[in-house]
Amino acid sequence: MESSPAEKALARSVETRLGEEMAALEKVVNIDSGTFNTEGVREVGRFFEKELQALGFKTRWIPMPEAMHRGGHLVAERVAPKPPGKRVLLIGHLDTVFEGQEHRFRNDGAAIRGAGVIDMKGGDVVILFALKALESAGMLEGAAVRVFLTGDEENPGLPTSESRRDIVAAAKESDVGLSFEPDTGKNTIILGRRGLSTWSLDVTGAQGHSSNVLRPSRGAGAIYEASRILDGFRGAFSEGNVTVNPGLFLGGTDVAYDATKSAGTSAGKYNVVSKTVTVKGDLRALEEPEREAAKARMREIAAASLPKTSAKLEFDDIVPPWPIAEGSRSVLKMVDAVSRALGQPALTEADPVGRGFGDANFVGGLLAVADGLGVKGHGTHSPDETLDPKSVGPATQRAAVLIGRLLHPTR
Ligand SMILES: [Zn+2]
């Protein structure tokens, strides 16, 4: 489908505001908003809140419980009772992996650096300026649009049943979700992501003189047994969609683990068979049955104990898997059509394995969702996070026309 005169006008309208858009990006990147900087997260939220209110959105701030130490979420809604098209949910986040101080907005023309410049303050301004163009064109009239900007995407507050309750509620009142995490840069759109579980392995052995280790009287000790289990995981999960990663290992006669610091200490001697091991790790899977099958396999491996040892393996499901659904594929078709109508590249679906989760995971089972609609660049989650400034205008035009088609299918 060619772009209509109204869509060409939308694209021009985005173009005329590009200077203003880059200034908005600079402003929000220079507000430090690491996930645990709750005041900074809220300050970024206040910027978007004011801007969205000026576009006729009703806004509210969803605080998180004190003990969770998270900034909360911003919700902005412009919801008419009988919208002519789809009810659209636009997803962004206010927090960044890095705190910001060392990573200010720095524009050298070809590239722009800064904390969250693509992940995803760049995506947030794409949402805002697409909505500005749509509002100017009168296309938000009678429509149903919700904007959900979370304050803790990079490290969701636990339990996620609580920190993600409101985005799930917003998804239940929407038909299509669009998430503005960074563009893959490969002319692909993300239609699925793996979920996350964490696991904790605690192994016990019979402490004693090392001269009898691996002999019937003394057994294997905790460290040999934990090593056997982890080698079993390595063998079972070296290929396929599921990955299992041990991230921390403490072993000896005594170990102490501090969950708040993700750190610990261990004590032991060369001549003492180890008594205890604690391992912390993660498990990522694309589908719920595959996640459960992986857990069963891991439990089976852990249960085959070496002499005089025992193991306890516990899982915590943090983020649901988001497998690719047909509804999401039909959104991709629309994004691809919009992209080509604007003279941008054709788009296909991204491999859902091989990247982390996002807030889209929490709503992917409830509605059609496409992700990776934000800006291009590289170095997410690193101090070298860099934006390709040439991607801002096209991403915003793509978003404006796409949202326009969803809201007003007959125009
Ligand atoms: Zn992100």
mmCIF file with all atom_site columns, N, CA and C in Angstrom, residues 356-386:
data_model
loop_
_atom_site.group_PDB
_atom_site.id
_atom_site.type_symbol
_atom_site.label_atom_id
_atom_site.label_alt_id
_atom_site.label_comp_id
_atom_site.label_asym_id
_atom_site.label_entity_id
_atom_site.label_seq_id
_atom_site.pdbx_PDB_ins_code
_atom_site.Cartn_x
_atom_site.Cartn_y
_atom_site.Cartn_z
_atom_site.occupancy
_atom_site.B_iso_or_equiv
_atom_site.pdbx_formal_charge
_atom_site.auth_seq_id
_atom_site.auth_comp_id
_atom_site.auth_asym_id
_atom_site.auth_atom_id
_atom_site.pdbx_PDB_model_num
ATOM 1  N N  . GLY A 1 356 ? 17.796 -10.605 25.309 1.00 0.00 ? 356 GLY A N  1
ATOM 2  C CA . GLY A 1 356 ? 17.162 -10.642 26.621 1.00 0.00 ? 356 GLY A CA 1
ATOM 3  C C  . GLY A 1 356 ? 15.666 -10.426 26.544 1.00 0.00 ? 356 GLY A C  1
ATOM 4  N N  . PHE A 1 357 ? 15.040 -10.373 27.722 1.00 0.00 ? 357 PHE A N  1
ATOM 5  C CA . PHE A 1 357 ? 13.598 -10.139 27.765 1.00 0.00 ? 357 PHE A CA 1
ATOM 6  C C  . PHE A 1 357 ? 13.315 -8.646  27.750 1.00 0.00 ? 357 PHE A C  1
ATOM 7  N N  . GLY A 1 358 ? 12.049 -8.309  27.628 1.00 0.00 ? 358 GLY A N  1
ATOM 8  C CA . GLY A 1 358 ? 11.620 -6.914  27.715 1.00 0.00 ? 358 GLY A CA 1
ATOM 9  C C  . GLY A 1 358 ? 10.247 -6.870  28.341 1.00 0.00 ? 358 GLY A C  1
ATOM 10 N N  . ASP A 1 359 ? 9.722  -5.662  28.528 1.00 0.00 ? 359 ASP A N  1
ATOM 11 C CA . ASP A 1 359 ? 8.383  -5.553  29.106 1.00 0.00 ? 359 ASP A CA 1
ATOM 12 C C  . ASP A 1 359 ? 7.339  -6.204  28.209 1.00 0.00 ? 359 ASP A C  1
ATOM 13 N N  . ALA A 1 360 ? 7.619  -6.316  26.912 1.00 0.00 ? 360 ALA A N  1
ATOM 14 C CA . ALA A 1 360 ? 6.679  -6.974  26.001 1.00 0.00 ? 360 ALA A CA 1
ATOM 15 C C  . ALA A 1 360 ? 6.414  -8.413  26.429 1.00 0.00 ? 360 ALA A C  1
ATOM 16 N N  . ASN A 1 361 ? 7.395  -9.056  27.108 1.00 0.00 ? 361 ASN A N  1
ATOM 17 C CA . ASN A 1 361 ? 7.184  -10.427 27.578 1.00 0.00 ? 361 ASN A CA 1
ATOM 18 C C  . ASN A 1 361 ? 5.946  -10.553 28.471 1.00 0.00 ? 361 ASN A C  1
ATOM 19 N N  . PHE A 1 362 ? 5.716  -9.499  29.270 1.00 0.00 ? 362 PHE A N  1
ATOM 20 C CA . PHE A 1 362 ? 4.638  -9.592  30.257 1.00 0.00 ? 362 PHE A CA 1
ATOM 21 C C  . PHE A 1 362 ? 3.249  -9.467  29.627 1.00 0.00 ? 362 PHE A C  1
ATOM 22 N N  . VAL A 1 363 ? 3.192  -8.949  28.401 1.00 0.00 ? 363 VAL A N  1
ATOM 23 C CA . VAL A 1 363 ? 1.893  -8.739  27.754 1.00 0.00 ? 363 VAL A CA 1
ATOM 24 C C  . VAL A 1 363 ? 1.749  -9.572  26.487 1.00 0.00 ? 363 VAL A C  1
ATOM 25 N N  . GLY A 1 364 ? 2.846  -10.219 26.053 1.00 0.00 ? 364 GLY A N  1
ATOM 26 C CA . GLY A 1 364 ? 2.855  -10.932 24.778 1.00 0.00 ? 364 GLY A CA 1
ATOM 27 C C  . GLY A 1 364 ? 1.800  -12.028 24.671 1.00 0.00 ? 364 GLY A C  1
ATOM 28 N N  . GLY A 1 365 ? 1.403  -12.591 25.808 1.00 0.00 ? 365 GLY A N  1
ATOM 29 C CA . GLY A 1 365 ? 0.388  -13.643 25.771 1.00 0.00 ? 365 GLY A CA 1
ATOM 30 C C  . GLY A 1 365 ? -1.026 -13.097 25.699 1.00 0.00 ? 365 GLY A C  1
ATOM 31 N N  . LEU A 1 366 ? -1.192 -11.769 25.811 1.00 0.00 ? 366 LEU A N  1
ATOM 32 C CA . LEU A 1 366 ? -2.525 -11.184 25.938 1.00 0.00 ? 366 LEU A CA 1
ATOM 33 C C  . LEU A 1 366 ? -3.010 -10.453 24.692 1.00 0.00 ? 366 LEU A C  1
ATOM 34 N N  . LEU A 1 367 ? -2.088 -10.047 23.830 1.00 0.00 ? 367 LEU A N  1
ATOM 35 C CA . LEU A 1 367 ? -2.486 -9.301  22.630 1.00 0.00 ? 367 LEU A CA 1
ATOM 36 C C  . LEU A 1 367 ? -1.372 -9.419  21.589 1.00 0.00 ? 367 LEU A C  1
ATOM 37 N N  . ALA A 1 368 ? -1.653 -8.916  20.385 1.00 0.00 ? 368 ALA A N  1
ATOM 38 C CA . ALA A 1 368 ? -0.636 -8.936  19.331 1.00 0.00 ? 368 ALA A CA 1
ATOM 39 C C  . ALA A 1 368 ? 0.409  -7.871  19.654 1.00 0.00 ? 368 ALA A C  1
ATOM 40 N N  . VAL A 1 369 ? 1.693  -8.250  19.624 1.00 0.00 ? 369 VAL A N  1
ATOM 41 C CA . VAL A 1 369 ? 2.746  -7.316  20.030 1.00 0.00 ? 369 VAL A CA 1
ATOM 42 C C  . VAL A 1 369 ? 3.912  -7.352  19.052 1.00 0.00 ? 369 VAL A C  1
ATOM 43 N N  . ALA A 1 370 ? 4.400  -6.165  18.711 1.00 0.00 ? 370 ALA A N  1
ATOM 44 C CA . ALA A 1 370 ? 5.647  -6.052  17.960 1.00 0.00 ? 370 ALA A CA 1
ATOM 45 C C  . ALA A 1 370 ? 6.608  -5.187  18.762 1.00 0.00 ? 370 ALA A C  1
ATOM 46 N N  . ASP A 1 371 ? 7.880  -5.576  18.758 1.00 0.00 ? 371 ASP A N  1
ATOM 47 C CA . ASP A 1 371 ? 8.891  -4.871  19.560 1.00 0.00 ? 371 ASP A CA 1
ATOM 48 C C  . ASP A 1 371 ? 10.083 -4.536  18.659 1.00 0.00 ? 371 ASP A C  1
ATOM 49 N N  . GLY A 1 372 ? 10.938 -3.650  19.156 1.00 0.00 ? 372 GLY A N  1
ATOM 50 C CA . GLY A 1 372 ? 12.091 -3.227  18.361 1.00 0.00 ? 372 GLY A CA 1
ATOM 51 C C  . GLY A 1 372 ? 11.712 -2.125  17.391 1.00 0.00 ? 372 GLY A C  1
ATOM 52 N N  . LEU A 1 373 ? 10.715 -1.317  17.797 1.00 0.00 ? 373 LEU A N  1
ATOM 53 C CA . LEU A 1 373 ? 10.238 -0.229  16.927 1.00 0.00 ? 373 LEU A CA 1
ATOM 54 C C  . LEU A 1 373 ? 10.941 1.090   17.239 1.00 0.00 ? 373 LEU A C  1
ATOM 55 N N  . GLY A 1 374 ? 11.968 1.028   18.072 1.00 0.00 ? 374 GLY A N  1
ATOM 56 C CA . GLY A 1 374 ? 12.667 2.247   18.464 1.00 0.00 ? 374 GLY A CA 1
ATOM 57 C C  . GLY A 1 374 ? 13.758 2.638   17.480 1.00 0.00 ? 374 GLY A C  1
ATOM 58 N N  . VAL A 1 375 ? 14.790 3.265   18.023 1.00 0.00 ? 375 VAL A N  1
ATOM 59 C CA . VAL A 1 375 ? 15.850 3.834   17.184 1.00 0.00 ? 375 VAL A CA 1
ATOM 60 C C  . VAL A 1 375 ? 17.003 2.842   17.024 1.00 0.00 ? 375 VAL A C  1
ATOM 61 N N  . LYS A 1 376 ? 17.888 3.165   16.061 1.00 0.00 ? 376 LYS A N  1
ATOM 62 C CA . LYS A 1 376 ? 19.028 2.278   15.795 1.00 0.00 ? 376 LYS A CA 1
ATOM 63 C C  . LYS A 1 376 ? 20.293 2.783   16.482 1.00 0.00 ? 376 LYS A C  1
ATOM 64 N N  . GLY A 1 377 ? 21.177 1.823   16.736 1.00 0.00 ? 377 GLY A N  1
ATOM 65 C CA . GLY A 1 377 ? 22.458 2.171   17.343 1.00 0.00 ? 377 GLY A CA 1
ATOM 66 C C  . GLY A 1 377 ? 23.132 0.901   17.791 1.00 0.00 ? 377 GLY A C  1
ATOM 67 N N  . HIS A 1 378 ? 24.072 1.020   18.722 1.00 0.00 ? 378 HIS A N  1
ATOM 68 C CA . HIS A 1 378 ? 24.698 -0.201  19.249 1.00 0.00 ? 378 HIS A CA 1
ATOM 69 C C  . HIS A 1 378 ? 25.162 0.034   20.680 1.00 0.00 ? 378 HIS A C  1
ATOM 70 N N  . GLY A 1 379 ? 25.579 -1.063  21.306 1.00 0.00 ? 379 GLY A N  1
ATOM 71 C CA . GLY A 1 379 ? 26.158 -0.962  22.648 1.00 0.00 ? 379 GLY A CA 1
ATOM 72 C C  . GLY A 1 379 ? 25.147 -0.824  23.763 1.00 0.00 ? 379 GLY A C  1
ATOM 73 N N  . THR A 1 380 ? 23.936 -1.409  23.588 1.00 0.00 ? 380 THR A N  1
ATOM 74 C CA . THR A 1 380 ? 22.995 -1.366  24.707 1.00 0.00 ? 380 THR A CA 1
ATOM 75 C C  . THR A 1 380 ? 23.604 -2.097  25.891 1.00 0.00 ? 380 THR A C  1
ATOM 76 N N  . HIS A 1 381 ? 23.263 -1.640  27.086 1.00 0.00 ? 381 HIS A N  1
ATOM 77 C CA . HIS A 1 381 ? 23.746 -2.220  28.341 1.00 0.00 ? 381 HIS A CA 1
ATOM 78 C C  . HIS A 1 381 ? 25.266 -2.121  28.456 1.00 0.00 ? 381 HIS A C  1
ATOM 79 N N  . SER A 1 382 ? 25.891 -1.206  27.712 1.00 0.00 ? 382 SER A N  1
ATOM 80 C CA . SER A 1 382 ? 27.324 -0.986  27.869 1.00 0.00 ? 382 SER A CA 1
ATOM 81 C C  . SER A 1 382 ? 27.559 0.519   27.968 1.00 0.00 ? 382 SER A C  1
ATOM 82 N N  . PRO A 1 383 ? 28.718 0.914   28.503 1.00 0.00 ? 383 PRO A N  1
ATOM 83 C CA . PRO A 1 383 ? 28.979 2.358   28.615 1.00 0.00 ? 383 PRO A CA 1
ATOM 84 C C  . PRO A 1 383 ? 29.131 3.025   27.244 1.00 0.00 ? 383 PRO A C  1
ATOM 85 N N  . ASP A 1 384 ? 29.234 2.224   26.194 1.00 0.00 ? 384 ASP A N  1
ATOM 86 C CA . ASP A 1 384 ? 29.415 2.766   24.844 1.00 0.00 ? 384 ASP A CA 1
ATOM 87 C C  . ASP A 1 384 ? 28.113 2.884   24.074 1.00 0.00 ? 384 ASP A C  1
ATOM 88 N N  . GLU A 1 385 ? 27.001 2.870   24.764 1.00 0.00 ? 385 GLU A N  1
ATOM 89 C CA . GLU A 1 385 ? 25.701 2.953   24.096 1.00 0.00 ? 385 GLU A CA 1
ATOM 90 C C  . GLU A 1 385 ? 25.670 4.146   23.143 1.00 0.00 ? 385 GLU A C  1
ATOM 91 N N  . THR A 1 386 ? 25.373 3.875   21.871 1.00 0.00 ? 386 THR A N  1
ATOM 92 C CA . THR A 1 386 ? 25.497 4.883   20.828 1.00 0.00 ? 386 THR A CA 1
ATOM 93 C C  . THR A 1 386 ? 24.282 4.862   19.910 1.00 0.00 ? 386 THR A C  1
#
